[in-house]
Amino acid sequence: MELGTAIRERRSIRKFKPLDVPQDVIREILDQARWSPSWGNTQPWEFYVLTGQALAKFKEMNLEKPAAGVPPSPDVPMPENWPATLKTRYTELGKVVLTTLGIKREDKASRDLYSMDMVLLFGAPCLLLACVSRDNVVEYPMLDIGLICQNICLLAHDKGLGTCLMAAAVRYPAAIREIAAIPENKRVIVGIALGYPDLDFPLNNFARIRAEISEFVHWVE
Ligand SMILES: Cc1cc2nc3c(=O)[nH]c(=O)nc-3n(C[C@H](O)[C@H](O)[C@H](O)COP(=O)(O)O)c2cc1C
């Protein structure tokens, strides 16, 4: 796939087919993604790949915790206050998702069903958990994680797979560490749901919005 096309066409997948991804394919993606850049070639990332029983346990936990009213305590804090423009974009995404699914804002039962689908990773048969050691006290590893995660998403797209980067997959890191045998000294940064996309599902098709470059690029001569 041509690179520009891959970047333009990759999108977050929010419904996966109930089909396992062969381990060889996941391995190949990670083998290519390891050539991602990182600060001083430090390669601070580690990935835990959950499938099968481990993923089933994860999904059960990720569903039960919010249902039981357990407040999330992610290793990477969720933003509380955002600049107005960003907040508007975030709100717009929420609106588009609900409209695409035909859910009215006041229909709490349907919104709850959608949230449930999300914590169950939209049916993905595989979850990659990106982790960084707590010994890394600077912010650069976050950038490095972002770089390799994007490459993973692009490589997956190139192979006909779908991904969704997910903060909703890392809300309960203590329980995740137990399920995936992740040592205490590693921060669980973000999840990547991986699987074969159900391309007919409306949420995998709605028109996405991006700011024009005039809104975020400053030419300095
Ligand atoms: C760090 C990060 C966390 C995200 N977490 C979620 C999530 O929990 N649930 C979700 O549906 N999408 C999540 N997304 C996907 C974004 O909503 C998506 O990338 C954005 O709306 C742009 O759409 P696109 O990926 O389809 O181009 C996340 C993306 C990033 C980069």
PDB file of C-alpha atoms and ligand atoms in Angstrom, residues 10-12 14 93 114 118 122 164-169 171 190 208 210, ligand 1:
ATOM      1  CA  ARG A  10      -6.149   4.004   8.448  1.00  0.00           C
ATOM      2  CA  ARG A  11      -8.927   4.695  10.871  1.00  0.00           C
ATOM      3  CA  SER A  12      -9.982   3.524  14.286  1.00  0.00           C
ATOM      4  CA  ARG A  14     -14.897  -0.057  16.298  1.00  0.00           C
ATOM      5  CA  LEU A  93     -16.425  12.852  18.009  1.00  0.00           C
ATOM      6  CA  TYR A 114     -21.956   1.302  23.413  1.00  0.00           C
ATOM      7  CA  MET A 118     -15.945  -0.365  23.976  1.00  0.00           C
ATOM      8  CA  PHE A 122     -15.349  -3.822  20.017  1.00  0.00           C
ATOM      9  CA  CYS A 164      -8.127   0.972  17.640  1.00  0.00           C
ATOM     10  CA  LEU A 165      -5.770   2.745  20.005  1.00  0.00           C
ATOM     11  CA  MET A 166      -7.556   2.552  23.338  1.00  0.00           C
ATOM     12  CA  ALA A 167      -7.273   4.488  26.569  1.00  0.00           C
ATOM     13  CA  ALA A 168     -10.396   2.525  27.549  1.00  0.00           C
ATOM     14  CA  ALA A 169      -8.242  -0.621  27.608  1.00  0.00           C
ATOM     15  CA  ARG A 171      -8.157   2.136  32.948  1.00  0.00           C
ATOM     16  CA  VAL A 190      -2.150   2.436  25.977  1.00  0.00           C
ATOM     17  CA  ARG A 208     -13.774  11.796   9.879  1.00  0.00           C
ATOM     18  CA  ARG A 210      -9.322  16.979  10.548  1.00  0.00           C
TER      19      ARG A 210
HETATM   20  C1  LIG B   1      -3.966   7.630  22.965  1.00  0.00           C
HETATM   21  C2  LIG B   1      -5.279   7.319  22.282  1.00  0.00           C
HETATM   22  C3  LIG B   1      -6.298   6.733  23.015  1.00  0.00           C
HETATM   23  C4  LIG B   1      -7.529   6.424  22.386  1.00  0.00           C
HETATM   24  N1  LIG B   1      -8.504   5.783  23.120  1.00  0.00           N
HETATM   25  C5  LIG B   1      -9.666   5.457  22.514  1.00  0.00           C
HETATM   26  C6  LIG B   1     -10.664   4.761  23.247  1.00  0.00           C
HETATM   27  O1  LIG B   1     -10.519   4.439  24.416  1.00  0.00           O
HETATM   28  N2  LIG B   1     -11.816   4.428  22.602  1.00  0.00           N
HETATM   29  C7  LIG B   1     -12.018   4.747  21.280  1.00  0.00           C
HETATM   30  O2  LIG B   1     -13.077   4.407  20.747  1.00  0.00           O
HETATM   31  N3  LIG B   1     -11.086   5.390  20.559  1.00  0.00           N
HETATM   32  C8  LIG B   1      -9.905   5.749  21.145  1.00  0.00           C
HETATM   33  N4  LIG B   1      -8.928   6.394  20.425  1.00  0.00           N
HETATM   34  C9  LIG B   1      -9.145   6.661  18.986  1.00  0.00           C
HETATM   35  C10 LIG B   1      -9.401   8.128  18.691  1.00  0.00           C
HETATM   36  O3  LIG B   1     -10.710   8.476  19.066  1.00  0.00           O
HETATM   37  C11 LIG B   1      -9.177   8.336  17.179  1.00  0.00           C
HETATM   38  O4  LIG B   1      -7.834   8.109  16.866  1.00  0.00           O
HETATM   39  C12 LIG B   1      -9.574   9.734  16.729  1.00  0.00           C
HETATM   40  O5  LIG B   1     -10.944   9.968  16.908  1.00  0.00           O
HETATM   41  C13 LIG B   1      -9.237   9.924  15.238  1.00  0.00           C
HETATM   42  O6  LIG B   1      -9.952   8.995  14.450  1.00  0.00           O
HETATM   43  P1  LIG B   1      -9.253   7.921  13.533  1.00  0.00           P
HETATM   44  O7  LIG B   1      -8.262   7.128  14.369  1.00  0.00           O
HETATM   45  O8  LIG B   1     -10.385   7.058  13.047  1.00  0.00           O
HETATM   46  O9  LIG B   1      -8.568   8.643  12.425  1.00  0.00           O
HETATM   47  C14 LIG B   1      -7.715   6.724  21.018  1.00  0.00           C
HETATM   48  C15 LIG B   1      -6.672   7.307  20.284  1.00  0.00           C
HETATM   49  C16 LIG B   1      -5.472   7.596  20.899  1.00  0.00           C
HETATM   50  C17 LIG B   1      -4.344   8.206  20.082  1.00  0.00           C
END
